[in-house]
Amino acid sequence: MPLALPPTTSVSANHPTKTKHVTVFIPEQVVSKPSPVVDLSNLQDASRILHEQLVKDSQIIPDLGELLLGMSLLRFVPLHFDKNSYKTAGGASSASYSVFPDDYRVPFQKRRLIGIPEALFQYYNTTNVTSHMGLLPEIERVWISIDHKLFLWDYVEGQDISSFVDQPDVITSVAVVKPKPGVFVDEITSVMVICTPVSILLVGLSAASVVGPNNRRRKEIKMYATDMSISTDVEMSSVAGSHDGRIFMCGSQDGCLYELHYQQSESWFGKRVQLLNHSVGGMQSLFPRFASSKHEDRILSVVFDVNRTCLYTLSAKNSISVYQLGGEKTLHHIQTLTNLYKAAQDKAPNSPALAPSQFQVVSLHVVNPGESRTGVQLIGVTMNGVRLYFSVATYGFSHISTASHGESLRPLQLTHVRLPPSNLYHPDELSHSYRPATSSYNPARGVPVPPPSRPFVVSGIENSSYIDGLMVSAQPGDAEGTDFLLCIAPDLTRIGALGQVQTAQQHPAASQPPIYGASYSSSGTQRPPLVEYATLLAIPGRTWAMASVPRSPPASSASPSPSTINELASQFSEPPRQFMILTNVGLTFLVKRRALDYLRAVVEEVLSEGAVQPIIEFRDSFGRDQTCAMLLGLACGNTFLDAGDQSTVGTLYRPSPDVANIAKQAFYDFGERPIWTERVTYGTSEASGSAIFSGRREGFAIYFARLVRPLWKDKITKPGSLGLHQLNVQETLLATIQKNLCALREFLEKNPHLFHSTPGDPAASRGPAGHEQEAWKAEQSSVAQLLSLLTRTIEAISFVLLLSDYRLGELIARCDPDAQKLITYMTYEDLITTQNGLNVSRALVNLVIDQQIGQQISVDTISEVLQQRCGSFCSADDVMLYKARENVRKAVESRNPAERQNWLGESLRLFAKGARVLEFDKIREVCTEYRQLGYAKGAVELPLYCALALDPDGIGLEYWLAGSPPNDDRLEFSKKRNSCYQLVLESLNSFEERALQSSSQKTAPAESLETVRNHAFELAFTSEDEMFHSTLYDWLIEKGHTDDLLAMRPMFLEAHLRREPATVSKYQLLWQFYVKDGQPLRAAEALAALAESRNFDLSLEKRLECLILAVGNAKSHPVTANGRHETAIAFLTDLEEKLDVAQVQLEIYNSLLPHINDPGEDGEKIRRLGKHLMTMSELYQSYAEPFDLPVMKLLILHVSEHRDDHLVRSIWDRIFEDALEKDTDPETNADHLVANVVPLGKRFYPSEYAFPLRHIASSLMRFSLKYLGQLPKGWTPRVLVQCGVPYPEVWEVLHEMYESHIPPFNQQRSVQAISSDIAVLLRDWVEEAKRPQSPTVRHELPVGRIDAGVGQYLSELDSSSTDTKVIYEGIKRELRRNW
């Protein structure tokens, strides 16, 4: 299992990519504030850089179709091409080649020659033997037949040979195809087709990959007899198998197309093995030996196209037929292409290569869809090297569909003719092997190369092989026993938009300084035609067969896909292409020389001979950025750096220190400097700038992106067996990518100076110092981001591999549904750079930890592994939490109370330190464990720690203090705090319930449970979190613990009760709190506010009660308290007035209560009267007046002390009027008056505002005079005395009437009546004074004044008023007797 290196500390900086505005953070500013463990912003910026490079890789090299058909998809600067180019409109033909006089830049290199094993020569024991041979690359074997014997030579192992001799006929052809599903046992993975002149035999093969003696992987095969064979009179050749196991071939004698059909067992409708002739059709196909061919044009070869499920055949007369597979035993003929010579001439008129005698197509090659997105599908190669490219027809053909596949197969047409190179150097002219002479690298290298002295013309190609734009063809050489190989590969420097220098010559002289950073020209939008490297190589022997060496197909990636001919994008992640050429001497391996191999050669040339011109030419050919990317890969080492045996893939290859140093120095020198471009907006003084990065930074980004391309956009998992997930990218590929990333990081860590300017650099003077500094800052910021992403990616791969070790599928199955859904669609990029990636990784780490804890494995062990391999996925905080959980587990297992408390205390300490990364569900889980263990300190304090950690900047608290406004972004932080507070309340409730339950059951530990409960509440109340206190108080109030709260009076209780939103219960508690706290005046203020508040639905009686309590508390305020004496008096006065008004309001309300349910506005007004306090004016104007309530009017005048004589007299007049009834005797009306007047008098006297005494007395007297003789004498004064009017005042009022000359008191009759009332009044007064315990004090009786008054009244008394005279005389006697 590969280990990730420890993460490095680097300063991250936000920086966009090239040509964007740049924001640079100064490192000191970054360090000043603690940053999170994973800076997602920086990682995402770096990820965007990688994405841009991946997109560029998919665009810089056009695909085959774009090159051949002259498509213009990208802007490009036209380059200089060879003159040997035959071109017509539309890209009909081309012949542009790069040909060099040495083998230094040849596209292929002869890697090794493996001779035919000596053991085979013993079978050539006679001179008359028939021998054939060919390649079976699918099973890594060469087949060699000697008469009827078949030998399979394992060329990987070198000398291992297996044989098959179980049939008697001469073997002429052997092929390996895929088996039909369900016919053979599962062990059989391939079927070997053995052809003889008289039969066809099928042999089952199983191939297993094993490690050989040389520590190289090889395929071990086993052969299985299938008992499947068929006789034939036609010798078969060119066997081709389909993807689903169908076998096609052509007859050597009749040139027909055959299919070998086989099935598991015979049936009524067919034999077990049949040979079908698709060239004749009908029933004749079942009898091939009787159906002699009448076709003059014989089929020579059959090629199957796996991607398009179709078949191509090539005939002797250059006809190409296309077939599409139908149902079983059926084949649909789509088209036959003829007259290819004429079509080719139309494409390339007057070309000397198109001669009738040499126009013979010798082989067909399929073009994979990924190689040409524009429809190039098939290549035909002629004997003199002309290549015919066939594409999907765009007009003139209809689509032909088949029922079996349901897809349309469009007919083909010849779209491009590629002419052979005419200036090939003879292999003998390539005198130096692999390295050119030193003299070749001089300043004059830019001059055109001399033409070949003996140019070789291709004329007799017999074999060819093609894959991904690479082609190798063989023809007999001009010496006995030698073949020449025509090797062709795309010249990426001529067809790619690599940012090369724009110069007049293809190879600029060294004295001409290149200018980098130039933009592509918009005028040249046409793609250049295809330009290829071409060379001739000589190999010993005559060629029998050739094929490309199979390699594991690259994992399908969701990243932007580069063209398959773009080896720049794949050379650091895939081994080079190889071809095998089988001759009668042995097996020759050709290896494609990549740009990387070319670079390595020129670096070695610098090392060995000091020639720098080749590496400069390399830089000029491939462009600055691409060269820097390759130099970086060469300097740090790579698993695909060695172009040798593919069996060593996965082993990190590092160049020699000297080569690495030269590559490093060239990386720095060629990379140049970043440039700052300033832009000023017209009409303003504002300026903005952007950085054009150096080649070093661009090379770093390119190389990094290419390393991670196989996984970056790919999902981490895919559905596997048993419904569990499994890794989507193979572990071996992950390990290989990680090795290369680690080598890159190690190199950059050892060479941090590569992205800094050197002191005294003359380039520093090119621009202003400020701009230069900005450019360097931007560059270093971007590099820091990429370094951060590099480390994170290495650790992410380690993390995924670690999860795989711990059974990733089972871990995911244990995740919650949301996490499972995230993982299902999560890519490596998401895992590394997004918040979801952090969440998922933390969830998976927690599951791993739980799994290990469940197995009694120490947390230290697993956390050490996690931190060592993937530190950013298991931070120090995470480790603390894991250790804390382990301490809880130890506490559970401990039986020693003191030891348990120690474990719990340590766990709380660790949990508190890591609270900011503790998930809420985990907080809840830990609190539950603490409660179960009776650990009050942890159950209370941990959620409070977490509440502060989840809201570190106090945003939630600020929101709460602001009154929790709606639609506020701060709400989320407040919710997080409240969630933690609820956990505290749950703990308190749990402790309380357990204590009560234990107490009620009188169990033994009741005292300890009560202690725990009390300790928990004590801890809660000692918290300094005001927001928590408020939550706690609400909870206690809801549970009915108000008395306890008031008794404790905790620190934040007053603030809590005063805080909005106000409630009745808060006010009730607030005034009681103030009373308990010795602040009666504040209690009165709270009560008054409650009484007057319009926000609460309080009854009028309740409000009146609050005012009464408020008045009482205000009166209790000490005179010297807080120096508020005068204020307190004013407040008390105001309260008393409001109380009076409230009492009036209540009386009015009660008087109107019978009408509260009246319909209309009146009922609504009455209901409103009972809800809120009103002013006296409102009561009078809205109720007393509209509802005509005279008594209430008097009450309002009395309380408000409003003096209005006219108003009050009119009210009393109305009272008198209401009291008297018509048609009723005087005595009854008199009683009514007494019933109405006496209560009001008792209530309002001596208020002149509501009880105008003289007016009332006058009204009573007028009533008495009206019914004189019918009412008893003294009725009026006695009514007034009942009203509470003192005797002296009644006497005074009556005497004024007696002396008055105002009608009706000016009549003698009225005067005598008033005198009689006065006599009764004075007699009652004297009798009252005589009565013991009388309120009238005896000595206060004005005896002299009464005596004088009686004398006056007697003197003026009418002689007929004898009764009144008797009363007066009796008064005189009583006065003399008693006073």
mmCIF file with all atom_site columns, C-alpha atoms in Angstrom, residues 590-697:
data_model
loop_
_atom_site.group_PDB
_atom_site.id
_atom_site.type_symbol
_atom_site.label_atom_id
_atom_site.label_alt_id
_atom_site.label_comp_id
_atom_site.label_asym_id
_atom_site.label_entity_id
_atom_site.label_seq_id
_atom_site.pdbx_PDB_ins_code
_atom_site.Cartn_x
_atom_site.Cartn_y
_atom_site.Cartn_z
_atom_site.occupancy
_atom_site.B_iso_or_equiv
_atom_site.pdbx_formal_charge
_atom_site.auth_seq_id
_atom_site.auth_comp_id
_atom_site.auth_asym_id
_atom_site.auth_atom_id
_atom_site.pdbx_PDB_model_num
ATOM 1   C CA . LEU A 1 590 ? 10.052  -1.120 -32.394 1.00 0.00 ? 590 LEU A CA 1
ATOM 2   C CA . VAL A 1 591 ? 9.332   1.491  -29.753 1.00 0.00 ? 591 VAL A CA 1
ATOM 3   C CA . LYS A 1 592 ? 7.738   4.821  -30.565 1.00 0.00 ? 592 LYS A CA 1
ATOM 4   C CA . ARG A 1 593 ? 10.078  7.583  -29.607 1.00 0.00 ? 593 ARG A CA 1
ATOM 5   C CA . ARG A 1 594 ? 8.045   10.175 -27.779 1.00 0.00 ? 594 ARG A CA 1
ATOM 6   C CA . ALA A 1 595 ? 8.855   13.839 -27.418 1.00 0.00 ? 595 ALA A CA 1
ATOM 7   C CA . LEU A 1 596 ? 10.006  12.949 -23.923 1.00 0.00 ? 596 LEU A CA 1
ATOM 8   C CA . ASP A 1 597 ? 12.531  10.464 -25.291 1.00 0.00 ? 597 ASP A CA 1
ATOM 9   C CA . TYR A 1 598 ? 13.764  13.057 -27.772 1.00 0.00 ? 598 TYR A CA 1
ATOM 10  C CA . LEU A 1 599 ? 14.179  15.562 -24.928 1.00 0.00 ? 599 LEU A CA 1
ATOM 11  C CA . ARG A 1 600 ? 16.009  13.050 -22.801 1.00 0.00 ? 600 ARG A CA 1
ATOM 12  C CA . ALA A 1 601 ? 18.399  12.427 -25.672 1.00 0.00 ? 601 ALA A CA 1
ATOM 13  C CA . VAL A 1 602 ? 19.199  16.115 -26.174 1.00 0.00 ? 602 VAL A CA 1
ATOM 14  C CA . VAL A 1 603 ? 19.703  16.572 -22.415 1.00 0.00 ? 603 VAL A CA 1
ATOM 15  C CA . GLU A 1 604 ? 22.148  13.694 -22.441 1.00 0.00 ? 604 GLU A CA 1
ATOM 16  C CA . GLU A 1 605 ? 23.811  15.352 -25.432 1.00 0.00 ? 605 GLU A CA 1
ATOM 17  C CA . VAL A 1 606 ? 24.288  18.507 -23.371 1.00 0.00 ? 606 VAL A CA 1
ATOM 18  C CA . LEU A 1 607 ? 25.774  16.390 -20.605 1.00 0.00 ? 607 LEU A CA 1
ATOM 19  C CA . SER A 1 608 ? 28.138  14.372 -22.765 1.00 0.00 ? 608 SER A CA 1
ATOM 20  C CA . GLU A 1 609 ? 29.277  16.884 -25.363 1.00 0.00 ? 609 GLU A CA 1
ATOM 21  C CA . GLY A 1 610 ? 28.121  20.288 -24.126 1.00 0.00 ? 610 GLY A CA 1
ATOM 22  C CA . ALA A 1 611 ? 25.998  20.916 -27.240 1.00 0.00 ? 611 ALA A CA 1
ATOM 23  C CA . VAL A 1 612 ? 23.137  23.231 -26.275 1.00 0.00 ? 612 VAL A CA 1
ATOM 24  C CA . GLN A 1 613 ? 21.756  23.881 -29.739 1.00 0.00 ? 613 GLN A CA 1
ATOM 25  C CA . PRO A 1 614 ? 19.625  20.687 -29.847 1.00 0.00 ? 614 PRO A CA 1
ATOM 26  C CA . ILE A 1 615 ? 17.787  21.517 -26.633 1.00 0.00 ? 615 ILE A CA 1
ATOM 27  C CA . ILE A 1 616 ? 17.176  25.068 -27.859 1.00 0.00 ? 616 ILE A CA 1
ATOM 28  C CA . GLU A 1 617 ? 15.753  23.679 -31.094 1.00 0.00 ? 617 GLU A CA 1
ATOM 29  C CA . PHE A 1 618 ? 13.587  21.337 -29.030 1.00 0.00 ? 618 PHE A CA 1
ATOM 30  C CA . ARG A 1 619 ? 12.252  24.282 -27.064 1.00 0.00 ? 619 ARG A CA 1
ATOM 31  C CA . ASP A 1 620 ? 11.572  26.190 -30.276 1.00 0.00 ? 620 ASP A CA 1
ATOM 32  C CA . SER A 1 621 ? 9.799   23.200 -31.807 1.00 0.00 ? 621 SER A CA 1
ATOM 33  C CA . PHE A 1 622 ? 7.581   22.236 -28.899 1.00 0.00 ? 622 PHE A CA 1
ATOM 34  C CA . GLY A 1 623 ? 7.081   25.650 -27.351 1.00 0.00 ? 623 GLY A CA 1
ATOM 35  C CA . ARG A 1 624 ? 8.172   27.025 -24.037 1.00 0.00 ? 624 ARG A CA 1
ATOM 36  C CA . ASP A 1 625 ? 5.369   25.692 -21.835 1.00 0.00 ? 625 ASP A CA 1
ATOM 37  C CA . GLN A 1 626 ? 5.319   22.155 -23.237 1.00 0.00 ? 626 GLN A CA 1
ATOM 38  C CA . THR A 1 627 ? 9.114   21.969 -22.988 1.00 0.00 ? 627 THR A CA 1
ATOM 39  C CA . CYS A 1 628 ? 9.019   23.103 -19.345 1.00 0.00 ? 628 CYS A CA 1
ATOM 40  C CA . ALA A 1 629 ? 6.367   20.476 -18.555 1.00 0.00 ? 629 ALA A CA 1
ATOM 41  C CA . MET A 1 630 ? 8.549   17.727 -20.054 1.00 0.00 ? 630 MET A CA 1
ATOM 42  C CA . LEU A 1 631 ? 11.713  19.036 -18.378 1.00 0.00 ? 631 LEU A CA 1
ATOM 43  C CA . LEU A 1 632 ? 9.916   18.981 -15.040 1.00 0.00 ? 632 LEU A CA 1
ATOM 44  C CA . GLY A 1 633 ? 8.816   15.390 -15.579 1.00 0.00 ? 633 GLY A CA 1
ATOM 45  C CA . LEU A 1 634 ? 12.340  14.415 -16.598 1.00 0.00 ? 634 LEU A CA 1
ATOM 46  C CA . ALA A 1 635 ? 13.908  16.164 -13.608 1.00 0.00 ? 635 ALA A CA 1
ATOM 47  C CA . CYS A 1 636 ? 11.665  14.665 -10.941 1.00 0.00 ? 636 CYS A CA 1
ATOM 48  C CA . GLY A 1 637 ? 11.257  11.169 -12.416 1.00 0.00 ? 637 GLY A CA 1
ATOM 49  C CA . ASN A 1 638 ? 8.238   9.272  -13.638 1.00 0.00 ? 638 ASN A CA 1
ATOM 50  C CA . THR A 1 639 ? 7.011   5.689  -13.881 1.00 0.00 ? 639 THR A CA 1
ATOM 51  C CA . PHE A 1 640 ? 6.653   6.041  -17.660 1.00 0.00 ? 640 PHE A CA 1
ATOM 52  C CA . LEU A 1 641 ? 9.971   7.776  -18.238 1.00 0.00 ? 641 LEU A CA 1
ATOM 53  C CA . ASP A 1 642 ? 11.728  4.648  -19.427 1.00 0.00 ? 642 ASP A CA 1
ATOM 54  C CA . ALA A 1 643 ? 10.617  3.537  -22.890 1.00 0.00 ? 643 ALA A CA 1
ATOM 55  C CA . GLY A 1 644 ? 11.718  -0.009 -22.173 1.00 0.00 ? 644 GLY A CA 1
ATOM 56  C CA . ASP A 1 645 ? 9.838   -3.140 -21.300 1.00 0.00 ? 645 ASP A CA 1
ATOM 57  C CA . GLN A 1 646 ? 6.225   -2.534 -20.357 1.00 0.00 ? 646 GLN A CA 1
ATOM 58  C CA . SER A 1 647 ? 6.503   -5.082 -17.593 1.00 0.00 ? 647 SER A CA 1
ATOM 59  C CA . THR A 1 648 ? 8.399   -2.493 -15.562 1.00 0.00 ? 648 THR A CA 1
ATOM 60  C CA . VAL A 1 649 ? 5.490   -0.040 -15.657 1.00 0.00 ? 649 VAL A CA 1
ATOM 61  C CA . GLY A 1 650 ? 4.687   1.101  -12.124 1.00 0.00 ? 650 GLY A CA 1
ATOM 62  C CA . THR A 1 651 ? 8.331   1.353  -11.096 1.00 0.00 ? 651 THR A CA 1
ATOM 63  C CA . LEU A 1 652 ? 9.448   4.924  -10.620 1.00 0.00 ? 652 LEU A CA 1
ATOM 64  C CA . TYR A 1 653 ? 12.310  5.718  -12.963 1.00 0.00 ? 653 TYR A CA 1
ATOM 65  C CA . ARG A 1 654 ? 14.639  8.498  -11.951 1.00 0.00 ? 654 ARG A CA 1
ATOM 66  C CA . PRO A 1 655 ? 17.274  9.837  -14.341 1.00 0.00 ? 655 PRO A CA 1
ATOM 67  C CA . SER A 1 656 ? 20.881  10.171 -13.271 1.00 0.00 ? 656 SER A CA 1
ATOM 68  C CA . PRO A 1 657 ? 21.600  13.162 -11.015 1.00 0.00 ? 657 PRO A CA 1
ATOM 69  C CA . ASP A 1 658 ? 23.543  14.852 -13.813 1.00 0.00 ? 658 ASP A CA 1
ATOM 70  C CA . VAL A 1 659 ? 20.660  14.509 -16.279 1.00 0.00 ? 659 VAL A CA 1
ATOM 71  C CA . ALA A 1 660 ? 18.213  15.690 -13.627 1.00 0.00 ? 660 ALA A CA 1
ATOM 72  C CA . ASN A 1 661 ? 20.351  18.749 -12.853 1.00 0.00 ? 661 ASN A CA 1
ATOM 73  C CA . ILE A 1 662 ? 20.549  19.764 -16.508 1.00 0.00 ? 662 ILE A CA 1
ATOM 74  C CA . ALA A 1 663 ? 16.795  19.288 -16.888 1.00 0.00 ? 663 ALA A CA 1
ATOM 75  C CA . LYS A 1 664 ? 16.220  21.379 -13.758 1.00 0.00 ? 664 LYS A CA 1
ATOM 76  C CA . GLN A 1 665 ? 18.496  24.156 -14.989 1.00 0.00 ? 665 GLN A CA 1
ATOM 77  C CA . ALA A 1 666 ? 16.845  24.163 -18.411 1.00 0.00 ? 666 ALA A CA 1
ATOM 78  C CA . PHE A 1 667 ? 13.441  24.221 -16.710 1.00 0.00 ? 667 PHE A CA 1
ATOM 79  C CA . TYR A 1 668 ? 14.461  27.400 -14.903 1.00 0.00 ? 668 TYR A CA 1
ATOM 80  C CA . ASP A 1 669 ? 16.204  29.060 -17.831 1.00 0.00 ? 669 ASP A CA 1
ATOM 81  C CA . PHE A 1 670 ? 13.566  28.301 -20.451 1.00 0.00 ? 670 PHE A CA 1
ATOM 82  C CA . GLY A 1 671 ? 10.759  29.214 -18.089 1.00 0.00 ? 671 GLY A CA 1
ATOM 83  C CA . GLU A 1 672 ? 11.643  32.922 -18.237 1.00 0.00 ? 672 GLU A CA 1
ATOM 84  C CA . ARG A 1 673 ? 9.839   35.389 -15.986 1.00 0.00 ? 673 ARG A CA 1
ATOM 85  C CA . PRO A 1 674 ? 6.200   36.211 -15.272 1.00 0.00 ? 674 PRO A CA 1
ATOM 86  C CA . ILE A 1 675 ? 4.963   39.408 -16.890 1.00 0.00 ? 675 ILE A CA 1
ATOM 87  C CA . TRP A 1 676 ? 2.518   41.927 -15.424 1.00 0.00 ? 676 TRP A CA 1
ATOM 88  C CA . THR A 1 677 ? 0.229   43.599 -17.926 1.00 0.00 ? 677 THR A CA 1
ATOM 89  C CA . GLU A 1 678 ? -1.440  46.839 -16.894 1.00 0.00 ? 678 GLU A CA 1
ATOM 90  C CA . ARG A 1 679 ? -4.766  47.954 -18.326 1.00 0.00 ? 679 ARG A CA 1
ATOM 91  C CA . VAL A 1 680 ? -6.177  51.451 -17.822 1.00 0.00 ? 680 VAL A CA 1
ATOM 92  C CA . THR A 1 681 ? -9.875  52.030 -18.413 1.00 0.00 ? 681 THR A CA 1
ATOM 93  C CA . TYR A 1 682 ? -10.385 54.879 -20.844 1.00 0.00 ? 682 TYR A CA 1
ATOM 94  C CA . GLY A 1 683 ? -11.712 58.036 -19.222 1.00 0.00 ? 683 GLY A CA 1
ATOM 95  C CA . THR A 1 684 ? -10.854 56.944 -15.684 1.00 0.00 ? 684 THR A CA 1
ATOM 96  C CA . SER A 1 685 ? -7.819  56.780 -13.493 1.00 0.00 ? 685 SER A CA 1
ATOM 97  C CA . GLU A 1 686 ? -8.532  53.198 -12.487 1.00 0.00 ? 686 GLU A CA 1
ATOM 98  C CA . ALA A 1 687 ? -5.983  50.624 -13.568 1.00 0.00 ? 687 ALA A CA 1
ATOM 99  C CA . SER A 1 688 ? -6.141  46.856 -13.334 1.00 0.00 ? 688 SER A CA 1
ATOM 100 C CA . GLY A 1 689 ? -3.562  44.269 -14.157 1.00 0.00 ? 689 GLY A CA 1
ATOM 101 C CA . SER A 1 690 ? -3.128  40.586 -14.803 1.00 0.00 ? 690 SER A CA 1
ATOM 102 C CA . ALA A 1 691 ? -0.175  38.250 -14.810 1.00 0.00 ? 691 ALA A CA 1
ATOM 103 C CA . ILE A 1 692 ? 1.101   36.245 -17.735 1.00 0.00 ? 692 ILE A CA 1
ATOM 104 C CA . PHE A 1 693 ? 2.765   33.379 -15.940 1.00 0.00 ? 693 PHE A CA 1
ATOM 105 C CA . SER A 1 694 ? 6.214   32.053 -16.614 1.00 0.00 ? 694 SER A CA 1
ATOM 106 C CA . GLY A 1 695 ? 6.871   28.807 -18.418 1.00 0.00 ? 695 GLY A CA 1
ATOM 107 C CA . ARG A 1 696 ? 7.804   27.233 -15.092 1.00 0.00 ? 696 ARG A CA 1
ATOM 108 C CA . ARG A 1 697 ? 4.395   27.807 -13.598 1.00 0.00 ? 697 ARG A CA 1
#
